[in-house]
């Protein structure tokens, strides 16, 4: 059972594994939220990876702690979110010796505006510990996480997980659920 049944992925790409074996794979960006938590998101939902100096971020007071601030990105205001804090993990502010240059992945979402019934393109910068690489994963091998792995704060954003050949757990996060939580 996958946690978020409304989660949709783009059409998988057929890959020939050798002989007559074929597999339907999707691309995901692999990143770390904590040194011991590896997550993935569909590469098609992500626009860019940013390195941003703390001095370039404007904090906004009186917002939830997980709202990191705003950043001037391509002449637009990009809201920055401490993804670990939003998911109920260790906040960036609680880390020992936090870096002065931070890594953000830019999440992209096309949404239909209620007021005008037209589509708008929204972006959100997600603070991550470290960006790794692109993973090709079979969505049919997605598993439900064990209940010991799911907290109340993490559950709305979690779609499932994969076990990689080297034993890592790759947690699949739902970008649309993140946008639903953040006021835009």
XYZ file of N, CA, C and O in Angstrom:
736
model
N 0.832 -1.176 0.000
C 0.000 0.000 0.000
C 0.880 1.245 0.000
O 1.741 1.414 0.835
N 0.660 2.130 -0.948
C 1.387 3.385 -1.034
C 0.654 4.411 -0.182
O -0.559 4.468 -0.172
N 1.402 5.233 0.539
C 0.810 6.183 1.480
C -0.141 7.171 0.790
O -1.240 7.373 1.218
N 0.306 7.833 -0.255
C -0.487 8.866 -0.902
C -1.032 8.327 -2.216
O -0.336 8.268 -3.209
N -2.294 7.970 -2.237
C -2.896 7.343 -3.416
C -3.105 8.326 -4.561
O -3.292 7.919 -5.694
N -3.072 9.640 -4.303
C -3.283 10.637 -5.358
C -2.000 11.009 -6.076
O -2.012 11.825 -6.970
N -0.900 10.444 -5.686
C 0.393 10.772 -6.266
C 0.455 10.294 -7.717
O 0.116 9.160 -8.006
N 0.852 11.173 -8.626
C 0.964 10.811 -10.044
C 2.371 11.083 -10.538
O 2.986 12.075 -10.180
N 2.854 10.191 -11.389
C 4.157 10.352 -12.010
C 3.996 10.464 -13.513
O 3.024 9.961 -14.070
N 4.978 11.103 -14.186
C 4.938 11.082 -15.637
C 5.090 9.651 -16.142
O 5.491 8.764 -15.393
N 4.770 9.448 -17.392
C 4.875 8.109 -17.970
C 6.303 7.588 -17.829
O 7.260 8.312 -18.068
N 6.452 6.326 -17.391
C 7.795 5.762 -17.243
C 8.449 5.544 -18.599
O 7.780 5.485 -19.628
N 9.750 5.425 -18.569
C 10.534 5.199 -19.777
C 10.892 3.720 -19.824
O 11.456 3.195 -18.858
N 10.553 3.027 -20.928
C 10.930 1.608 -21.001
C 12.446 1.476 -21.158
O 13.061 2.169 -21.950
N 13.048 0.605 -20.379
C 14.491 0.387 -20.416
C 14.735 -1.096 -20.632
O 14.131 -1.936 -19.973
N 15.618 -1.405 -21.573
C 15.980 -2.796 -21.845
C 17.111 -3.171 -20.899
O 18.147 -2.515 -20.853
N 16.901 -4.215 -20.110
C 17.888 -4.639 -19.125
C 18.817 -5.726 -19.655
O 19.793 -6.064 -19.023
N 18.515 -6.264 -20.779
C 19.324 -7.342 -21.335
C 18.429 -8.499 -21.721
O 17.491 -8.826 -21.002
N 18.678 -9.061 -22.861
C 17.828 -10.157 -23.326
C 16.428 -9.636 -23.578
O 16.229 -8.624 -24.229
N 15.444 -10.344 -23.078
C 14.049 -9.938 -23.247
C 13.506 -9.154 -22.052
O 12.327 -8.837 -22.007
N 14.345 -8.868 -21.070
C 13.871 -8.167 -19.860
C 13.742 -6.664 -20.112
O 14.673 -6.015 -20.548
N 12.557 -6.141 -19.830
C 12.281 -4.708 -19.933
C 11.741 -4.234 -18.597
O 11.104 -4.991 -17.875
N 11.990 -2.991 -18.266
C 11.470 -2.426 -17.032
C 11.014 -1.000 -17.319
O 11.599 -0.303 -18.142
N 9.949 -0.564 -16.675
C 9.439 0.789 -16.804
C 10.024 1.622 -15.666
O 9.683 1.405 -14.505
N 10.907 2.563 -15.992
C 11.613 3.326 -14.977
C 11.278 4.809 -15.051
O 10.970 5.330 -16.115
N 11.338 5.471 -13.901
C 11.158 6.913 -13.806
C 12.422 7.518 -13.193
O 13.112 6.874 -12.410
N 12.666 8.801 -13.537
C 13.822 9.514 -12.999
C 13.447 10.245 -11.717
O 12.424 10.932 -11.664
N 14.304 10.120 -10.713
C 14.116 10.791 -9.435
C 15.424 11.435 -9.017
O 16.500 10.874 -9.247
N 15.339 12.609 -8.387
C 16.524 13.238 -7.816
C 16.704 12.705 -6.404
O 15.782 12.725 -5.594
N 17.904 12.243 -6.122
C 18.242 11.689 -4.801
C 18.948 12.772 -4.000
O 19.884 13.409 -4.476
N 18.478 12.983 -2.758
C 19.092 13.987 -1.892
C 18.979 13.544 -0.437
O 18.221 12.630 -0.113
N 19.730 14.212 0.418
C 19.722 13.889 1.848
C 19.038 15.013 2.614
O 19.313 16.189 2.394
N 18.142 14.630 3.513
C 17.553 15.587 4.440
C 18.379 15.617 5.721
O 18.588 16.651 6.325
N 18.826 14.484 6.138
C 19.714 14.308 7.282
C 20.799 13.346 6.827
O 20.625 12.641 5.832
N 21.893 13.280 7.541
C 22.912 12.316 7.121
C 22.381 10.893 6.994
O 22.858 10.119 6.184
N 21.348 10.533 7.767
C 20.843 9.161 7.708
C 19.478 9.053 7.037
O 18.840 8.014 7.118
N 18.980 10.111 6.372
C 17.705 10.020 5.662
C 17.885 10.477 4.216
O 18.134 11.650 3.952
N 17.740 9.534 3.318
C 17.853 9.806 1.894
C 16.448 9.842 1.308
O 15.634 8.955 1.567
N 16.165 10.869 0.524
C 14.843 11.022 -0.084
C 15.002 11.182 -1.585
O 16.087 11.486 -2.092
N 13.898 10.971 -2.301
C 13.852 11.195 -3.745
C 12.556 11.935 -4.071
O 11.568 11.827 -3.354
N 12.622 12.697 -5.159
C 11.437 13.337 -5.728
C 11.529 13.180 -7.237
O 12.632 13.126 -7.789
N 10.388 13.125 -7.924
C 10.425 12.996 -9.382
C 11.214 14.139 -10.012
O 10.979 15.317 -9.712
N 12.165 13.809 -10.858
C 13.009 14.817 -11.489
C 12.177 15.804 -12.307
O 12.531 16.982 -12.400
N 11.064 15.363 -12.854
C 10.210 16.241 -13.651
C 9.530 17.327 -12.839
O 9.037 18.301 -13.407
N 9.481 17.189 -11.516
C 8.895 18.214 -10.656
C 9.921 19.253 -10.216
O 9.567 20.231 -9.575
N 11.190 19.030 -10.539
C 12.254 19.903 -10.064
C 12.848 20.706 -11.211
O 13.069 20.189 -12.298
N 13.104 21.983 -10.950
C 13.593 22.891 -11.973
C 15.097 23.087 -11.915
O 15.759 23.155 -12.937
N 15.626 23.203 -10.705
C 17.012 23.621 -10.558
C 17.520 23.247 -9.170
O 16.739 23.056 -8.237
N 18.835 23.190 -9.048
C 19.495 23.030 -7.759
C 20.263 24.320 -7.513
O 21.039 24.754 -8.370
N 20.028 24.939 -6.366
C 20.655 26.227 -6.049
C 21.603 26.100 -4.872
O 21.319 25.370 -3.920
N 22.672 26.841 -4.904
C 23.544 27.068 -3.747
C 23.353 28.538 -3.400
O 23.608 29.424 -4.215
N 22.858 28.786 -2.188
C 22.516 30.149 -1.785
C 23.231 30.489 -0.483
O 23.170 29.728 0.480
N 23.879 31.640 -0.478
C 24.526 32.136 0.726
C 23.468 32.648 1.694
O 22.468 33.239 1.280
N 23.689 32.420 2.968
C 22.764 32.890 3.995
C 22.501 34.387 3.883
O 21.389 34.850 4.134
N 23.507 35.154 3.486
C 23.356 36.606 3.378
C 22.398 37.016 2.259
O 21.925 38.147 2.239
N 22.088 36.115 1.329
C 21.179 36.414 0.213
C 19.723 36.070 0.533
O 18.849 36.299 -0.290
N 19.481 35.519 1.702
C 18.130 35.103 2.081
C 17.532 36.160 3.011
O 18.158 36.571 3.987
N 16.323 36.587 2.687
C 15.612 37.550 3.527
C 14.630 36.797 4.414
O 13.678 36.197 3.908
N 14.858 36.810 5.739
C 13.911 36.128 6.624
C 12.597 36.908 6.691
O 12.580 38.123 6.568
N 11.515 36.194 6.879
C 10.191 36.805 7.006
C 9.667 36.457 8.406
O 9.458 35.285 8.708
N 9.453 37.475 9.245
C 8.995 37.181 10.615
C 7.526 36.754 10.665
O 6.772 36.980 9.719
N 7.155 36.137 11.773
C 5.767 35.763 12.089
C 5.187 34.705 11.156
O 3.990 34.682 10.916
N 6.043 33.859 10.618
C 5.597 32.734 9.794
C 6.032 31.448 10.489
O 6.856 31.468 11.403
N 5.506 30.298 10.068
C 5.949 29.042 10.697
C 7.470 28.904 10.631
O 8.119 29.411 9.711
N 8.022 28.186 11.603
C 9.476 28.021 11.698
C 10.064 27.388 10.444
O 11.211 27.642 10.085
N 9.300 26.561 9.741
C 9.811 25.878 8.549
C 9.905 26.791 7.327
O 10.491 26.421 6.326
N 9.330 27.998 7.398
C 9.520 28.975 6.308
C 10.863 29.653 6.561
O 11.024 30.393 7.524
N 11.818 29.393 5.703
C 13.179 29.868 5.882
C 13.310 31.346 5.525
O 14.068 32.072 6.128
N 12.603 31.780 4.487
C 12.670 33.160 4.028
C 12.416 33.219 2.537
O 11.849 32.295 1.952
N 12.842 34.339 1.918
C 12.687 34.503 0.469
C 14.039 34.824 -0.155
O 14.963 35.308 0.504
N 14.117 34.569 -1.453
C 15.358 34.739 -2.211
C 15.002 35.291 -3.585
O 13.997 34.899 -4.174
N 15.826 36.214 -4.094
C 15.616 36.760 -5.436
C 16.181 35.761 -6.445
O 17.383 35.631 -6.605
N 15.273 35.052 -7.120
C 15.645 34.003 -8.072
C 15.115 34.384 -9.440
O 13.903 34.464 -9.644
N 16.023 34.693 -10.359
C 15.650 35.062 -11.731
C 14.703 36.261 -11.759
O 13.781 36.330 -12.564
N 14.890 37.174 -10.816
C 14.049 38.359 -10.754
C 12.692 38.137 -10.115
O 11.861 39.038 -10.076
N 12.452 36.964 -9.596
C 11.191 36.617 -8.928
C 11.471 36.306 -7.460
O 12.589 35.948 -7.098
N 10.440 36.401 -6.649
C 10.573 36.017 -5.244
C 10.357 34.512 -5.135
O 9.332 33.991 -5.543
N 11.359 33.825 -4.603
C 11.282 32.380 -4.385
C 11.190 32.144 -2.885
O 12.089 32.515 -2.129
N 10.081 31.547 -2.445
C 9.933 31.191 -1.042
C 10.807 29.987 -0.759
O 10.824 29.026 -1.528
N 11.533 30.048 0.357
C 12.435 28.976 0.752
C 11.891 28.296 2.002
O 11.489 28.964 2.954
N 11.887 26.969 1.972
C 11.317 26.162 3.046
C 12.381 25.214 3.583
O 13.099 24.579 2.809
N 12.484 25.125 4.890
C 13.349 24.144 5.542
C 12.598 22.812 5.487
O 11.733 22.531 6.312
N 12.885 22.014 4.464
C 12.127 20.785 4.225
C 12.196 19.821 5.404
O 11.190 19.222 5.778
N 13.353 19.675 6.003
C 13.481 18.789 7.155
C 12.560 19.208 8.291
O 11.875 18.386 8.900
N 12.503 20.491 8.574
C 11.636 21.013 9.629
C 10.169 20.788 9.279
O 9.382 20.376 10.120
N 9.778 21.041 8.033
C 8.401 20.828 7.596
C 7.975 19.368 7.796
O 6.840 19.092 8.178
N 8.898 18.444 7.563
C 8.603 17.016 7.674
C 8.726 16.482 9.102
O 8.550 15.292 9.333
N 9.032 17.368 10.051
C 9.149 16.933 11.445
C 10.509 16.373 11.798
O 10.663 15.691 12.814
N 11.515 16.659 10.977
C 12.877 16.203 11.240
C 13.664 17.348 11.883
O 13.103 18.385 12.207
N 14.955 17.190 12.013
C 15.791 18.226 12.604
C 15.810 19.476 11.724
O 16.070 19.399 10.529
N 15.536 20.604 12.338
C 15.562 21.883 11.643
C 17.003 22.271 11.323
O 17.932 21.928 12.058
N 17.187 23.024 10.259
C 18.517 23.535 9.909
C 19.077 24.341 11.068
O 20.249 24.263 11.388
N 18.225 25.110 11.720
C 18.658 25.980 12.817
C 19.160 25.173 14.027
O 19.882 25.704 14.854
N 18.778 23.907 14.147
C 19.186 23.071 15.272
C 20.464 22.278 14.992
O 20.976 21.609 15.883
N 20.960 22.341 13.781
C 22.162 21.576 13.437
C 23.397 22.222 14.041
O 23.476 23.442 14.177
N 24.361 21.384 14.396
C 25.638 21.905 14.870
C 26.429 22.404 13.673
O 26.506 21.737 12.636
N 27.022 23.566 13.796
C 27.849 24.174 12.741
C 27.152 24.166 11.379
O 27.663 23.584 10.417
N 25.973 24.797 11.261
C 25.308 24.820 9.954
C 26.145 25.606 8.939
O 26.820 26.567 9.300
N 26.133 25.176 7.674
C 26.940 25.854 6.658
C 26.385 27.240 6.343
O 25.219 27.532 6.570
N 27.240 28.106 5.795
C 26.786 29.451 5.415
C 26.272 29.479 3.980
O 25.643 30.443 3.562
N 26.571 28.434 3.205
C 26.015 28.286 1.862
C 25.116 27.051 1.890
O 25.553 25.965 2.276
N 23.860 27.240 1.493
C 22.850 26.188 1.625
C 22.446 25.636 0.267
O 22.486 26.348 -0.738
N 22.027 24.379 0.250
C 21.550 23.729 -0.976
C 20.022 23.715 -0.982
O 19.396 23.282 -0.013
N 19.447 24.180 -2.075
C 18.002 24.166 -2.272
C 17.700 23.469 -3.587
O 18.424 23.637 -4.570
N 16.622 22.688 -3.597
C 16.104 22.179 -4.859
C 14.832 22.973 -5.140
O 14.048 23.240 -4.231
N 14.663 23.391 -6.384
C 13.503 24.205 -6.746
C 12.409 23.285 -7.260
O 12.553 22.644 -8.298
N 11.336 23.210 -6.480
C 10.169 22.401 -6.802
C 9.239 23.233 -7.668
O 8.959 24.382 -7.368
N 8.751 22.641 -8.744
C 7.905 23.335 -9.716
C 6.521 22.703 -9.709
O 6.388 21.489 -9.646
N 5.484 23.549 -9.778
C 4.118 23.028 -9.797
C 3.255 23.908 -10.673
O 3.254 25.120 -10.526
N 2.537 23.290 -11.578
C 1.533 24.019 -12.344
C 0.227 23.857 -11.605
O -0.199 22.750 -11.316
N -0.404 24.969 -11.280
C -1.656 24.927 -10.529
C -2.702 25.739 -11.251
O -2.405 26.733 -11.881
N -3.930 25.296 -11.086
C -5.035 26.063 -11.640
C -5.476 27.071 -10.600
O -5.770 26.732 -9.461
N -5.494 28.334 -11.003
C -5.906 29.399 -10.094
C -7.420 29.389 -9.958
O -8.142 29.368 -10.940
N -7.926 29.397 -8.719
C -9.367 29.382 -8.483
C -10.041 30.637 -9.035
O -11.124 30.579 -9.572
N -9.391 31.774 -8.876
C -10.004 33.048 -9.250
C -10.173 33.205 -10.755
O -11.175 33.720 -11.226
N -9.215 32.759 -11.510
C -9.264 33.041 -12.951
C -9.374 31.796 -13.826
O -9.418 31.919 -15.035
N -9.371 30.609 -13.235
C -9.450 29.336 -13.971
C -8.354 29.235 -15.019
O -8.534 28.696 -16.085
N -7.201 29.791 -14.721
C -6.047 29.650 -15.617
C -4.918 28.997 -14.843
O -4.922 28.973 -13.620
N -3.963 28.476 -15.561
C -2.862 27.779 -14.914
C -1.735 28.764 -14.610
O -1.423 29.623 -15.408
N -1.155 28.602 -13.436
C 0.003 29.405 -13.079
C 1.129 28.472 -12.677
O 0.904 27.377 -12.190
N 2.340 28.923 -12.913
C 3.510 28.131 -12.591
C 4.081 28.643 -11.269
O 4.416 29.810 -11.156
N 4.145 27.785 -10.266
C 4.652 28.156 -8.953
C 5.934 27.394 -8.670
O 6.076 26.247 -9.067
N 6.856 28.055 -7.974
C 8.090 27.401 -7.567
C 8.283 27.605 -6.068
O 7.811 28.581 -5.492
N 9.027 26.681 -5.491
C 9.318 26.709 -4.073
C 10.719 26.141 -3.883
O 11.047 25.097 -4.452
N 11.562 26.812 -3.114
C 12.909 26.323 -2.825
C 12.892 25.462 -1.578
O 12.423 25.901 -0.522
N 13.369 24.235 -1.681
C 13.380 23.295 -0.562
C 14.807 23.097 -0.063
O 15.674 22.619 -0.810
N 15.060 23.480 1.188
C 16.376 23.319 1.786
C 16.645 21.844 2.047
O 15.844 21.161 2.692
N 17.743 21.349 1.513
C 18.143 19.958 1.728
C 19.580 19.939 2.236
O 20.329 20.897 2.059
N 19.953 18.851 2.866
C 21.290 18.718 3.426
C 22.337 18.580 2.320
O 23.373 19.230 2.352
N 22.039 17.722 1.341
C 22.993 17.453 0.258
C 22.255 16.840 -0.919
O 21.408 15.973 -0.743
N 22.583 17.273 -2.144
C 22.010 16.702 -3.355
C 22.981 15.655 -3.874
O 24.186 15.889 -3.901
N 22.441 14.511 -4.279
C 23.310 13.429 -4.735
C 23.297 13.259 -6.240
O 24.154 13.765 -6.921
N 22.292 12.547 -6.767
C 22.341 12.133 -8.164
C 20.933 11.814 -8.644
O 19.981 11.818 -7.878
N 20.825 11.480 -9.907
C 19.566 11.013 -10.485
C 19.502 9.495 -10.314
O 20.475 8.792 -10.563
N 18.356 9.010 -9.860
C 18.106 7.572 -9.715
C 17.029 7.170 -10.720
O 16.053 7.891 -10.900
N 17.192 6.004 -11.346
C 16.161 5.414 -12.192
C 15.486 4.334 -11.366
O 16.134 3.364 -10.980
N 14.192 4.524 -11.065
C 13.492 3.598 -10.181
C 12.204 3.107 -10.816
O 11.546 3.844 -11.565
N 11.848 1.880 -10.492
C 10.625 1.270 -10.981
C 9.515 1.559 -9.975
O 9.581 1.110 -8.828
N 8.490 2.289 -10.383
C 7.404 2.672 -9.488
C 6.647 1.449 -8.979
O 6.071 1.474 -7.891
N 6.663 0.360 -9.737
C 5.983 -0.863 -9.305
C 6.675 -1.509 -8.100
O 6.085 -2.348 -7.430
N 7.909 -1.127 -7.831
C 8.640 -1.674 -6.688
C 8.541 -0.779 -5.455
O 9.148 -1.049 -4.429
N 7.747 0.290 -5.544
C 7.531 1.185 -4.413
C 6.799 0.430 -3.313
O 5.833 -0.286 -3.580
N 7.267 0.571 -2.084
C 6.696 -0.146 -0.946
C 6.139 0.832 0.083
O 6.556 1.973 0.140
N 5.217 0.359 0.886
C 4.742 1.143 2.024
C 5.801 1.106 3.107
O 6.400 0.054 3.355
N 6.019 2.233 3.753
C 7.026 2.237 4.805
C 6.524 1.535 6.057
O 5.317 1.521 6.311
N 7.429 0.971 6.834
C 7.007 0.392 8.110
C 6.497 1.504 9.026
O 6.973 2.632 8.959
N 5.513 1.209 9.855
C 4.913 2.227 10.710
C 5.938 2.884 11.628
O 5.778 4.042 12.006
N 7.006 2.194 11.966
C 8.046 2.773 12.818
C 8.781 3.912 12.123
O 9.413 4.745 12.760
N 8.691 3.974 10.787
C 9.384 4.989 10.002
C 8.527 6.228 9.769
O 9.025 7.272 9.382
N 7.224 6.145 10.018
C 6.299 7.217 9.664
C 5.853 7.967 10.911
O 5.294 7.383 11.827
N 6.111 9.267 10.908
C 5.626 10.123 11.989
C 4.379 10.850 11.493
O 4.114 10.896 10.284
N 3.662 11.441 12.408
C 2.452 12.183 12.048
C 2.767 13.348 11.115
O 2.006 13.644 10.200
N 3.918 13.999 11.321
C 4.288 15.130 10.471
C 4.753 14.678 9.085
O 4.539 15.373 8.110
N 5.382 13.528 8.996
C 5.925 13.031 7.726
C 4.844 12.406 6.848
O 4.890 12.520 5.617
N 3.853 11.786 7.432
C 2.844 11.004 6.703
C 2.195 11.733 5.523
O 2.065 11.144 4.447
N 1.779 12.997 5.627
C 1.104 13.636 4.490
C 1.995 13.812 3.254
O 1.501 14.007 2.154
N 3.308 13.763 3.446
C 4.246 14.031 2.359
C 4.879 12.761 1.797
O 5.630 12.799 0.847
N 4.582 11.632 2.404
C 5.243 10.382 2.081
C 4.407 9.529 1.128
O 3.227 9.308 1.367
N 5.034 9.076 0.049
C 4.353 8.206 -0.915
C 4.767 6.751 -0.757
O 4.032 5.858 -1.151
N 5.931 6.513 -0.223
C 6.439 5.158 -0.066
C 7.953 5.181 -0.067
O 8.560 6.239 0.095
N 8.553 4.002 -0.266
C 10.010 3.946 -0.279
C 10.494 2.767 -1.126
O 9.747 1.853 -1.442
N 11.754 2.839 -1.491
C 12.456 1.752 -2.157
C 13.655 1.385 -1.306
O 14.220 2.233 -0.620
N 14.052 0.139 -1.392
C 15.331 -0.282 -0.835
C 16.299 -0.396 -2.001
O 16.050 -1.138 -2.951
N 17.380 0.368 -1.953
C 18.357 0.316 -3.035
C 19.216 -0.934 -2.888
O 19.277 -1.534 -1.809
N 19.896 -1.342 -3.966
C 20.740 -2.547 -3.894
C 21.799 -2.488 -2.791
O 22.177 -3.497 -2.240
N 22.261 -1.274 -2.450
C 23.280 -1.166 -1.387
C 22.667 -1.075 0.012
O 23.369 -0.851 0.987
N 21.326 -1.216 0.104
C 20.662 -1.245 1.405
C 20.105 0.085 1.885
O 19.518 0.148 2.962
N 20.302 1.162 1.119
C 19.745 2.457 1.498
C 18.237 2.463 1.328
O 17.702 1.852 0.401
N 17.550 3.157 2.214
C 16.117 3.382 2.065
C 15.938 4.711 1.359
O 16.442 5.740 1.815
N 15.250 4.697 0.220
C 14.981 5.915 -0.545
C 13.521 6.299 -0.320
O 12.616 5.604 -0.783
N 13.288 7.378 0.402
C 11.960 7.828 0.762
C 11.407 8.718 -0.344
O 12.023 9.727 -0.688
N 10.248 8.351 -0.902
C 9.630 9.134 -1.975
C 8.708 10.185 -1.371
O 7.757 9.855 -0.660
N 9.010 11.467 -1.656
C 8.200 12.573 -1.164
C 7.307 13.102 -2.271
O 7.665 13.077 -3.448
N 6.148 13.610 -1.890
C 5.147 14.119 -2.814
C 5.236 15.647 -2.880
O 4.886 16.338 -1.927
N 5.709 16.163 -4.013
C 5.843 17.605 -4.198
C 4.517 18.343 -4.116
O 4.440 19.448 -3.572
N 3.449 17.757 -4.635
C 2.137 18.407 -4.568
C 1.669 18.557 -3.120
O 1.063 19.564 -2.754
N 1.951 17.572 -2.288
C 1.576 17.659 -0.871
C 2.350 18.774 -0.178
O 1.811 19.453 0.699
N 3.588 18.996 -0.590
C 4.376 20.100 -0.026
C 3.743 21.431 -0.432
O 3.556 22.319 0.404
N 3.366 21.570 -1.703
C 2.714 22.799 -2.149
C 1.377 23.008 -1.423
O 1.012 24.130 -1.098
N 0.649 21.936 -1.161
C -0.626 22.056 -0.459
C -0.451 22.604 0.950
O -1.339 23.266 1.484
N 0.680 22.333 1.570
C 0.946 22.772 2.950
C 1.386 24.230 3.009
O 1.159 24.924 3.990
N 2.052 24.701 1.934
C 2.633 26.044 1.917
C 1.630 27.024 1.320
O 1.174 26.831 0.196
N 1.291 28.082 2.046
C 0.385 29.091 1.461
C 1.086 29.821 0.329
O 2.226 30.237 0.458
N 0.411 29.936 -0.818
C 1.009 30.620 -1.976
C 0.173 31.794 -2.405
O -0.959 31.929 -2.049
